[in-house]
Structure formats: C-alpha cells, structure tokens
Amino acid sequence: MNSALIFIFLAVALALFLGIRARRGKDMSLEQWAVGGRGFGAAIVFLLMAGEIYTTFVFLGGSGYAYGHGAGAYYLLGYGSLPFILSYFLLPPIWRYAKEHGLISQPDFFASKFNSRWLGVLVAVVGFAALVPYLVLQLKGLGIIVSVSSYSAISSNQGVLIGAIVVAVYVALSGVHGSAWTSVVKDALVMFVAVFLGLYLPYHYYGGVGDMFAAIEKAKPGFLALRDVGESPVWMVSTVILSTLGFYMWPHMFMATYTAKREEVLRRNAFVLPIYQLMLLFILFVGFSAVLAVPGLTGGDIDLALFKVSLKTFDPWFVGVIGAAGILTALVPGSMILMTAATLLANNVYRPLRPHSSDAHVARVAKWLAPAIMALAVLFTLGGGQTIVALLLMAYALVTQLFPVLLASLIGKHLVTRTAAFASIIVGEATVAWVSLTRKSVAALFPFLPDALKDLNVGIVALVFNVVTLVAVTLLTRRTAGAAQLSTDAS
Amino acid sequence: MRSIYVLALLPVLAVLVGPFFVNRVTPYVLGMPFLLAWLAGALVLTSVVMAIIFYADQARLATAKHSAEGV
C-alpha cells in the first residue's frame, strides 16, 4: 500500500463518517431527507450550491478542456457569473411558492403551477434522464482519480465500484444532511488544492503564470484565443447562455433552493458565489500548465491532464491529497444527484401511479431506489463513452428545455396553457435527443444559415423550437378554449 | 422594475457581447491572455454589481423586515 492510497481511504472514511453522523437527532421523513426540513442557513445553502459547482466536472473536465481545447475552456468563467445574476431574480419566487405549497421536488413545482400531475411525471422523467449522465460523469471521474492517484494499485473499474457503494450507502442513510456536512470538508480541501496547483505548477514549469501563457502562445499560436470556426465566440456565447438558463433547472439545484430557511439566503449567494467561482481560474491554469509539461494526451484522455501533470511533479503523498480532494468532488455532488434522482422517481412517478401511498411509504421507496439507480449508473459508466465535458453539455441541453415553461409560470398564472407546457417540453427534449443521437452540428442541420451562426451550440436550436411551440400551442389552445367557451355561452 | 436592477446588465453584456470584440491574446493582463482576463474581470464585476443591488434593493429590505419579525 502506497502513501497516496492512505489519503484516499481517509477521505472516503471521513465522508462516510460525516454522512452518517449528520442524521443524528433527525427523523428521516421525505422532507428532512430531501430538503433538510427547509431549515438550512446561509452557510449551508451556499455550500450546497457551491458544492454543486465544484464537481469532478470542474476538477478533471475543466482542466482537461483547457489542456485539449485551449480558449474554448474560457466559457467556464462566463458560466461562472451569469447564473448568479439570474438567481437573484429567479430563486426567491420559486422558494416562496415551494414553501407555501410544501413542495419537495422540482416536478412538484410544475405539477402544482399547472395543476397537472402528469406534467409532474413528465418533468420527473426529463430530470431523471439528465441526472443519469451527470451521475455517470461523476463516477467516471471517480474511477480516473482512484486509479491514477493510487498509481494503478486499484483499477478504474474497482474505483467506480467502491465510490458507487460509498455514495449509495450514505445517501440512503442521511439524505441531504450528509451532503451538506461533507461539503464543508470538500470545499476547504478542493479550494486549497486548486489554488495551490494553479499557482505552483505554472511557477515550477515556466517561472510564472505570465511566462506560462507566453510559452504556450509561442509553441501553439492561436491556442489562447477563440478560433474563427468551431469553438468561436458564437459558440462560446451560445454555450454560456444555455448553461446559464440550465444552471438552476437541474432538479438537484432546484431542491437545494428549497433547503433555504429564508429567501435572503438565496439573494446573498448571488454576490458571494461569483467570487467563489474565481477558483475556476486556477483550475484552468493547471490545465494550461500541462499543455507543454505532459504533451500528447488526446480524445477522452484529456480528462487525465491534471493528474498526469501532478504525478510528474509531486511525491506520492501529495498526489494522495489531490486524489482525496478529487474523490470528494465526486462523492458530494454524486450523493446530491443520486438523492434527487431517487426522490423524483419515488415522489413524482411512483406516487402519482399509486395515489394512496402514505408519505412514509414513499420515503421508503426513495431510499430503496437510490442503490438501484446507482447500479444503473455504474453499468453505464463501465460501458465506456465520452469525455466529461461532452457528457455534461448533453445533460445541460436536456434540463435547459424546462426553462421557458418555468419562466412563463412565474410571470403569469395563465400566461401559457397546460397543453402548451406539455408540447414545448416534449418538442425541446425530442430535439435534444435527436441531435445527440445523430451527432449533428447546427451547420449540418441548417446549411442555409449564414456562416456566423453555424457555430451555435445545438442546444439553442432545441430551445428555439421549444419556445416557438410554447407560443404557438398556447395561442391555438387558448383560441379553442375561447371558442368552446363561446359555444357554451350561446347554448 | 427597479432602476438599480439595470446595473445587472453590465456583467451580462461583458460576457455575452464582449467576446466578439476582445477575442485576442495580447495585451496580457496579470499574465493572462486578454480574453481570459476579460472574463475573469466580468466575474469580479458580477460580484460587485450584485452586492450593490443586494444592499440597495428596497423591495428586498421590505420583505426582509417583514420576515425578520417572524424569526
């Protein structure tokens, strides 16, 4: 057993300990389990939401994307600021409504606003479909981290299995309380590791951040600015828009909103979280420092950049510390995602199908679903597949399709009709699925578009179809409803 | 719509419109390529702007006072 492994096991043991300890003195009703009894203060809500940002996606995917794609990775910073502006205006009304109606999940919100159980089922299915790739992404990262930082003493597949079991166990026991407590440890460690690596690696290999970028620009001219075609400014801006709209459409982010004790808490986060996001900058520095230090990673292997450069630079014990931080970035969000996915299925698919189930029964179903969902995610993870960023962008495209209907429901009670809500979500999701399966770009789908628009993120196309459907069907159904009203009046 | 909310448009424009005009490597700012430094600046700007809005938002202060009585 090498010294890296010791730190990794300590991290896992600590996560498990905090997770189990967090449940003390709480009866685990579904409301406690899923939204912490709506009693979390500023610090914890902050950590739950921030914890959501610093996932393996950022740790491995962010640095890997900088390594492999250069300036394309800057989009992470744009995505780091705009969602919080939106949150200031968007979250308080959502929180207020949820509290008034005692809602637990995101589908509850849609079901309640449109007074339609089946809309809730649809939203639950969409959320579930997006959460599974997100969970797969965390497990994939976990596998990479464990195998690389244990110097291959543990294989990637074994790493995935161990991590999956740990997450499933503590989700089943503690729900959101466990995630909140582990977040505290995770964020402190990740913050330290990211800032340290982001400053040390450029200094060690190049003499400083400025020298590093100058060296990269010399070796690979054009790598540090967006290209004219492909990852162009149009691509970046459209991707930032999509990610911003999707940010709070994640079922687990929606539920993290519910955990707040007061709406103040949510508003304050709007100016604290962007500063927290500056850490992304250091993660990008790590990725860039690897460009010339460990050249030659391509395809899915770019996700390894952070660890490859760390292995080359540090002693095993410190690789263990980095590995421990990395594992926590997978465990905490992984547990939030798993808990949410289980709640969606139990509360919003199972309950409507068996309307007479008691709350205690639904809570029990949720806890039993968690390990089953984890098993499914493990199967997908071991099945192989895409890079971390590619997986995330697809899942984002799925959740973003909920945004137009949500916004409409907040603006006015009867702004759009129920039928239109159904139609727009279905059209949006079908477009995303079609585009993801055929792997087409906007340029291939619409060859007649001006060149400037051909780099649009394909999720935007789905969003446009979605909004058009929402408006058109609302107008149509309202007219029919109006006509029906008229004929009743006449008779 | 409160006029103070208009401030929030600044970072939005910086992130969504800026990249078309500042997509360049030089001049380096704090050692970073220009576009990267620009976006990092937008992040700081977001925080500053949202803090100003938070402390100046009368609508928020009214509800905060209201709910504080309950706590």
XYZ file of C-alpha atoms in Angstrom:
562
model
C 0.000 0.000 0.000
C 1.490 3.348 -1.019
C 1.100 6.634 0.806
C -1.323 8.046 -1.796
C -3.775 5.260 -1.037
C -3.781 6.114 2.670
C -5.063 9.638 1.978
C -7.647 8.361 -0.443
C -9.051 5.907 2.069
C -9.010 8.548 4.800
C -11.086 10.844 2.573
C -13.632 8.145 1.870
C -13.830 7.160 5.535
C -14.287 10.788 6.592
C -17.038 11.332 4.012
C -18.833 8.246 5.223
C -18.427 9.228 8.875
C -19.749 12.772 8.366
C -22.578 11.489 6.232
C -23.753 9.040 8.841
C -23.210 11.381 11.752
C -25.294 14.118 10.107
C -28.505 12.156 10.532
C -28.356 12.117 14.317
C -31.412 13.503 16.006
C -33.435 13.813 12.794
C -36.382 11.658 11.871
C -35.863 10.995 8.199
C -39.196 11.953 6.692
C -39.052 12.700 2.974
C -38.961 16.414 3.729
C -35.989 16.028 6.096
C -34.246 13.597 3.803
C -34.635 15.610 0.607
C -34.775 19.283 1.592
C -33.392 19.280 5.141
C -36.716 20.301 6.645
C -36.256 23.671 4.881
C -34.110 24.846 7.759
C -30.679 25.478 6.262
C -28.981 28.817 6.855
C -26.830 30.886 4.546
C -23.594 28.971 5.003
C -25.016 25.555 4.278
C -27.170 26.584 1.310
C -24.115 28.335 -0.023
C -22.069 25.178 0.293
C -24.747 23.010 -1.245
C -24.923 25.290 -4.265
C -21.194 25.865 -4.458
C -20.628 22.166 -3.907
C -22.642 21.698 -6.992
C -20.206 23.834 -8.941
C -17.009 22.140 -7.848
C -17.672 18.683 -9.100
C -15.314 16.318 -10.867
C -16.527 18.116 -13.936
C -14.530 21.162 -12.963
C -11.653 19.354 -11.328
C -10.900 16.998 -14.209
C -13.122 18.219 -17.035
C -12.260 21.907 -16.659
C -8.510 21.393 -16.544
C -8.746 18.758 -19.257
C -10.742 21.050 -21.502
C -8.174 23.823 -21.123
C -5.473 21.306 -21.954
C -7.225 19.913 -25.012
C -9.218 22.863 -26.331
C -7.384 25.960 -25.108
C -9.511 29.092 -25.191
C -12.724 27.050 -25.543
C -12.420 26.371 -21.814
C -12.819 30.062 -21.001
C -16.546 29.531 -21.342
C -16.426 28.147 -17.789
C -15.809 31.652 -16.443
C -18.808 33.076 -18.282
C -20.899 30.244 -16.929
C -19.455 31.108 -13.536
C -21.003 34.558 -13.407
C -24.309 34.804 -15.271
C -26.304 32.105 -13.451
C -25.959 34.054 -10.219
C -27.401 37.215 -11.708
C -30.353 35.150 -12.850
C -30.621 33.536 -9.425
C -31.189 36.860 -7.678
C -34.449 37.346 -9.531
C -35.447 33.759 -10.185
C -34.912 31.853 -6.950
C -36.844 33.900 -4.370
C -40.210 33.492 -6.131
C -39.521 29.771 -6.599
C -38.592 29.378 -2.936
C -41.651 31.319 -1.749
C -44.019 29.264 -3.870
C -42.409 25.998 -2.792
C -42.677 26.889 0.869
C -46.282 27.995 0.583
C -47.269 24.731 -1.067
C -44.912 22.421 0.849
C -43.154 21.231 -2.295
C -40.257 18.809 -2.152
C -39.047 18.344 -5.706
C -38.802 20.190 -8.982
C -41.600 18.237 -10.700
C -43.837 19.186 -7.742
C -43.385 22.786 -8.810
C -44.500 22.228 -12.391
C -47.319 19.915 -11.318
C -48.594 22.461 -8.816
C -48.269 25.514 -11.084
C -50.155 23.884 -13.932
C -52.355 21.803 -11.692
C -51.393 18.662 -13.572
C -49.982 15.528 -12.037
C -48.914 14.284 -15.448
C -46.856 17.371 -16.144
C -45.032 16.499 -12.918
C -44.431 12.989 -14.210
C -43.066 14.351 -17.492
C -40.711 16.767 -15.714
C -39.584 13.986 -13.387
C -38.722 11.772 -16.331
C -36.797 14.585 -18.029
C -34.907 15.342 -14.828
C -34.094 11.705 -14.350
C -32.853 11.394 -17.930
C -30.480 14.328 -17.371
C -29.315 13.211 -13.933
C -28.156 9.791 -15.046
C -25.443 11.083 -17.429
C -24.475 13.572 -14.723
C -24.042 10.756 -12.234
C -22.137 8.718 -14.814
C -19.817 11.681 -15.234
C -19.069 11.786 -11.504
C -18.390 8.055 -11.409
C -16.178 8.258 -14.465
C -14.158 10.975 -12.763
C -14.031 8.925 -9.588
C -12.640 5.939 -11.474
C -9.958 8.070 -13.112
C -8.943 9.679 -9.835
C -8.725 6.472 -7.854
C -6.781 4.533 -10.439
C -4.336 7.315 -11.322
C -3.673 8.544 -7.802
C -3.258 5.030 -6.435
C -0.554 4.528 -9.085
C -2.754 1.845 -10.668
C -2.900 -0.224 -7.460
C -6.676 -0.001 -7.849
C -8.156 -0.250 -11.322
C -10.532 2.382 -12.647
C -13.432 -0.084 -12.557
C -12.752 -1.009 -8.937
C -12.612 2.701 -8.114
C -16.008 3.229 -9.701
C -17.497 0.345 -7.700
C -16.068 1.434 -4.341
C -17.193 5.019 -4.871
C -20.639 3.958 -6.000
C -21.139 1.872 -2.883
C -19.991 4.648 -0.552
C -22.328 7.192 -2.177
C -25.290 4.826 -2.209
C -24.835 3.933 1.455
C -24.666 7.414 2.778
C -27.435 8.753 0.607
C -29.704 6.008 1.819
C -28.835 6.834 5.435
C -28.607 10.601 5.609
C -30.032 12.295 2.529
C -29.238 15.964 2.144
C -27.846 16.348 5.677
C -24.938 14.096 4.755
C -24.209 16.061 1.590
C -24.219 19.348 3.458
C -21.689 18.228 6.041
C -19.342 16.558 3.636
C -19.480 19.727 1.501
C -17.737 21.648 4.232
C -14.704 19.394 4.188
C -14.724 19.033 0.439
C -14.772 22.726 -0.372
C -11.954 23.580 2.003
C -9.746 20.852 0.577
C -10.600 21.498 -3.067
C -10.075 25.215 -2.669
C -6.652 24.642 -1.202
C -5.607 22.090 -3.811
C -6.867 24.146 -6.770
C -5.229 27.402 -5.734
C -2.014 25.672 -4.804
C -1.728 23.705 -8.041
C -2.845 26.657 -10.145
C -0.035 28.799 -8.803
C 2.662 26.214 -8.174
C 2.593 24.346 -11.489
C 2.991 27.414 -13.744
C 5.764 28.631 -11.448
C 7.506 25.245 -11.357
C 7.482 24.604 -15.105
C 7.590 28.080 -16.597
C 8.587 30.568 -13.900
C 5.129 32.104 -13.504
C 1.632 32.429 -14.946
C 2.621 35.121 -17.452
C 5.644 33.171 -18.635
C 3.492 30.079 -18.992
C 0.987 31.766 -21.295
C 3.777 33.387 -23.305
C 5.430 29.972 -23.749
C 2.156 28.371 -24.866
C 1.446 31.173 -27.308
C 4.898 30.700 -28.791
C 4.590 26.913 -29.073
C 0.957 26.849 -30.241
C -0.030 30.197 -31.764
C -3.783 30.800 -31.607
C -4.414 28.277 -28.811
C -5.193 31.013 -26.278
C -7.851 32.846 -28.292
C -11.140 31.562 -29.697
C -10.985 30.294 -33.246
C -12.928 31.712 -36.197
C -14.646 28.411 -36.899
C -15.736 25.746 -34.412
C -15.126 26.994 -30.875
C -15.722 30.572 -31.969
C -17.166 33.490 -29.981
C -20.621 32.491 -31.300
C -20.117 29.016 -29.863
C -18.900 30.378 -26.547
C -21.668 32.904 -26.069
C -24.411 30.451 -27.043
C -22.936 27.822 -24.723
C -22.808 30.311 -21.850
C -26.444 31.271 -22.462
C -27.507 27.650 -22.481
C -25.564 26.826 -19.327
C -26.899 29.910 -17.561
C -30.517 29.049 -18.295
C -29.896 25.437 -17.382
C -27.968 26.069 -14.164
C -30.945 26.186 -11.831
C -33.055 23.856 -13.947
C -31.121 20.928 -12.560
C -33.528 19.073 -10.319
C -30.956 18.977 -7.511
C -30.200 22.708 -7.733
C -33.908 23.390 -7.622
C -34.133 21.289 -4.482
C -31.079 22.968 -2.965
C -33.106 26.180 -3.275
C -35.858 24.653 -1.136
C -33.431 23.928 1.691
C -33.046 27.653 2.452
C -34.574 28.985 5.630
C -35.187 32.468 4.239
C -35.099 33.979 0.746
C -32.402 36.411 1.894
C -30.067 33.457 1.902
C -30.609 32.924 -1.812
C -30.145 36.583 -2.703
C -26.949 36.933 -0.727
C -25.464 33.994 -2.604
C -25.796 35.980 -5.830
C -22.811 38.104 -4.919
C -20.809 35.652 -2.866
C -20.808 32.740 -5.280
C -19.219 34.567 -8.256
C -16.132 35.297 -6.166
C -16.026 31.677 -5.161
C -16.045 30.881 -8.868
C -12.715 32.603 -9.317
C -11.254 29.274 -8.325
C -12.083 28.127 -11.843
C -9.276 30.351 -12.996
C -6.734 28.305 -11.066
C -8.161 25.085 -12.444
C -7.666 26.477 -15.948
C -4.080 27.378 -15.045
C -3.491 23.752 -14.073
C -4.792 22.574 -17.439
C -2.671 25.075 -19.324
C 0.448 24.204 -17.336
C 0.037 20.605 -18.514
C -0.030 21.615 -22.190
C 3.738 21.700 -22.551
C 4.653 19.675 -19.440
C 2.785 16.465 -20.334
C 2.008 16.746 -24.060
C 0.310 14.066 -26.118
C -2.999 13.336 -24.333
C -5.828 13.191 -26.858
C -9.502 12.240 -27.063
C -11.021 11.121 -23.769
C -7.575 11.112 -22.149
C -7.529 14.909 -21.870
C -9.508 14.432 -18.641
C -6.312 12.964 -17.181
C -4.304 16.178 -17.654
C -4.484 17.344 -14.025
C -3.367 14.016 -12.634
C -0.702 13.345 -15.255
C 0.987 16.655 -14.505
C 0.631 16.098 -10.736
C 2.166 12.616 -10.936
C 5.095 14.051 -12.819
C 5.610 16.845 -10.304
C 4.843 15.651 -6.774
C 5.649 12.943 -4.248
C 3.101 10.173 -3.809
C 1.743 11.502 -0.518
C 0.765 14.802 -2.118
C -0.773 13.017 -5.082
C -2.829 11.285 -2.396
C -4.023 14.637 -1.056
C -5.017 15.737 -4.558
C -6.716 12.395 -5.057
C -8.621 12.824 -1.796
C -9.866 16.256 -2.894
C -10.838 14.813 -6.253
C -12.755 11.960 -4.667
C -14.756 14.350 -2.520
C -15.640 16.395 -5.622
C -17.241 13.242 -6.971
C -18.829 11.925 -3.768
C -20.662 15.043 -2.626
C -22.317 16.042 -5.920
C -22.797 12.359 -6.679
C -24.792 11.967 -3.484
C -26.916 15.054 -4.234
C -27.642 13.777 -7.711
C -28.483 10.288 -6.543
C -30.768 11.552 -3.793
C -32.570 13.811 -6.241
C -32.989 11.097 -8.834
C -34.465 8.777 -6.193
C -36.812 11.486 -4.932
C -38.008 12.247 -8.465
C -38.894 8.647 -9.178
C -40.490 7.944 -5.793
C -42.325 11.218 -5.285
C -43.220 12.158 -8.828
C -43.533 8.944 -10.774
C -44.343 6.272 -8.183
C -46.722 8.330 -6.037
C -48.969 9.521 -8.898
C -49.261 5.910 -10.072
C -50.233 4.735 -6.570
C -52.017 7.806 -5.195
C -52.964 6.210 -1.894
C -49.409 5.551 -0.720
C -48.515 7.090 2.631
C -45.664 9.594 2.970
C -43.645 7.105 4.984
C -44.077 4.529 2.246
C -42.889 6.954 -0.471
C -39.880 7.916 1.664
C -39.003 4.234 1.983
C -39.355 3.705 -1.764
C -36.999 6.632 -2.383
C -34.355 5.151 -0.109
C -34.581 1.773 -1.815
C -34.463 3.317 -5.265
C -31.157 5.053 -4.536
C -28.972 1.915 -4.724
C -30.885 0.694 -7.790
C -30.244 3.948 -9.635
C -26.610 3.796 -8.612
C -26.345 0.306 -10.067
C -27.740 1.598 -13.356
C -25.209 4.451 -13.422
C -22.370 2.018 -12.718
C -23.455 -0.077 -15.690
C -23.391 2.955 -17.969
C -20.033 4.085 -16.581
C -18.371 0.760 -17.155
C -19.879 0.737 -20.641
C -17.425 3.481 -21.576
C -18.050 6.593 -23.637
C -17.424 10.274 -23.989
C -15.277 12.910 -22.319
C -16.577 14.594 -19.201
C -17.424 17.923 -20.832
C -19.252 16.250 -23.720
C -21.442 14.326 -21.260
C -22.197 17.438 -19.262
C -23.130 19.567 -22.247
C -25.653 16.961 -23.361
C -27.252 16.735 -19.934
C -27.385 20.551 -19.806
C -29.224 20.682 -23.096
C -31.849 18.362 -21.585
C -32.565 20.378 -18.425
C -32.467 23.751 -20.163
C -35.625 22.793 -22.051
C -37.582 23.253 -18.818
C -36.667 26.923 -18.580
C -39.258 28.531 -20.904
C -42.209 26.855 -19.184
C -40.845 27.668 -15.728
C -40.331 31.316 -16.613
C -43.797 31.564 -18.120
C -45.315 30.061 -14.977
C -43.532 32.630 -12.802
C -44.535 35.621 -14.921
C -48.243 34.981 -15.019
C -50.628 32.371 -13.786
C -52.268 31.759 -17.137
C -49.617 33.051 -19.491
C -49.293 29.693 -21.215
C -51.717 26.793 -21.259
C -51.155 23.358 -19.810
C -51.210 21.710 -23.226
C -48.590 24.175 -24.439
C -46.373 23.370 -21.456
C -46.512 19.674 -22.320
C -45.904 20.292 -26.011
C -42.966 22.643 -25.552
C -41.108 20.358 -23.149
C -41.684 17.340 -25.380
C -40.575 19.171 -28.547
C -37.480 20.571 -26.810
C -36.402 17.216 -25.386
C -37.122 15.357 -28.605
C -34.908 17.822 -30.479
C -32.081 17.384 -27.975
C -32.369 13.605 -28.177
C -32.446 13.662 -31.967
C -29.442 15.962 -32.201
C -27.460 13.985 -29.590
C -28.158 10.680 -31.287
C -27.365 11.847 -34.803
C -24.414 13.937 -33.536
C -25.180 16.704 -35.975
C -23.934 20.259 -35.677
C -26.009 23.327 -36.404
C -24.075 23.731 -39.651
C -25.131 20.252 -40.786
C -28.754 20.721 -39.758
C -29.237 24.129 -41.322
C -26.799 24.565 -44.213
C -28.684 27.682 -45.316
C -27.775 29.683 -42.181
C -25.206 32.471 -42.503
C -21.725 31.253 -41.567
C -21.645 33.386 -38.445
C -24.459 31.347 -36.859
C -23.163 27.891 -37.744
C -21.194 27.526 -34.528
C -24.250 27.972 -32.308
C -24.493 25.360 -29.580
C -27.069 22.826 -30.808
C -28.978 23.129 -27.529
C -30.035 26.600 -28.682
C -31.816 25.116 -31.684
C -33.848 22.901 -29.385
C -34.599 25.922 -27.203
C -35.865 27.909 -30.185
C -38.157 25.041 -31.273
C -39.287 24.787 -27.669
C -40.260 28.453 -27.347
C -41.950 28.540 -30.756
C -44.033 25.515 -29.763
C -44.898 27.083 -26.429
C -46.199 30.259 -28.046
C -47.946 28.569 -30.971
C -49.729 25.922 -28.891
C -50.758 28.484 -26.294
C -52.348 30.627 -28.981
C -54.059 27.618 -30.556
C -55.378 26.065 -27.362
C -56.479 29.387 -25.967
C -58.482 30.074 -29.117
C -60.076 26.630 -28.944
C -60.813 27.095 -25.268
C -62.255 30.523 -26.042
C -64.394 29.088 -28.839
C -65.646 26.315 -26.586
C -66.497 28.943 -24.008
C -68.395 30.948 -26.637
C -70.415 27.975 -27.822
C -71.336 27.082 -24.248
C -72.415 30.656 -23.686
C -74.506 30.555 -26.848
C -76.315 27.381 -25.924
C -38.782 47.112 -12.278
C -36.388 48.978 -10.045
C -33.811 51.123 -11.769
C -30.992 49.662 -9.673
C -31.612 46.308 -11.382
C -30.378 47.811 -14.649
C -26.859 47.552 -13.246
C -27.096 43.781 -13.648
C -26.941 44.277 -17.406
C -23.278 45.321 -17.184
C -21.796 41.868 -16.496
C -24.315 40.281 -18.861
C -23.102 42.485 -21.708
C -19.478 41.916 -20.713
C -19.882 38.156 -21.012
C -22.283 37.902 -23.949
C -21.140 40.768 -26.169
C -17.561 41.293 -25.015
C -16.040 38.120 -26.526
C -16.834 39.308 -30.052
C -14.665 42.376 -29.524
C -11.942 41.232 -27.148
C -11.145 37.785 -28.537
C -7.383 38.256 -28.504
C -4.293 37.042 -26.683
C -2.486 40.374 -26.268
C -2.074 42.552 -24.339
C -1.533 40.179 -21.425
C -3.267 41.313 -18.233
C -1.773 39.979 -14.989
C -0.038 37.437 -17.185
C -3.306 36.149 -18.640
C -4.398 36.233 -22.289
C -6.678 39.223 -22.807
C -9.940 37.328 -23.301
C -9.350 35.213 -20.203
C -8.556 38.287 -18.109
C -11.684 39.964 -19.504
C -13.927 37.102 -18.412
C -12.267 36.882 -15.010
C -12.885 40.621 -14.670
C -16.535 40.059 -15.575
C -16.747 37.577 -12.719
C -15.484 40.156 -10.239
C -17.785 42.765 -11.774
C -20.744 40.403 -11.311
C -19.982 40.092 -7.655
C -19.611 43.852 -7.153
C -22.766 44.678 -9.091
C -24.852 42.053 -7.302
C -23.561 43.264 -3.936
C -24.625 46.822 -4.786
C -28.035 45.584 -5.880
C -28.369 43.452 -2.754
C -27.705 46.345 -0.401
C -29.735 48.893 -2.374
C -32.745 46.695 -3.106
C -35.673 48.287 -1.285
C -38.057 45.516 -2.280
C -35.778 43.020 -0.590
C -35.346 45.155 2.501
C -39.107 45.452 2.863
C -39.677 41.690 2.773
C -36.621 41.045 4.942
C -38.013 43.291 7.661
C -41.345 41.595 7.358
C -39.956 38.089 7.707
C -37.454 39.052 10.418
C -40.375 39.660 12.744
C -41.329 36.044 12.340
C -37.890 34.664 13.175
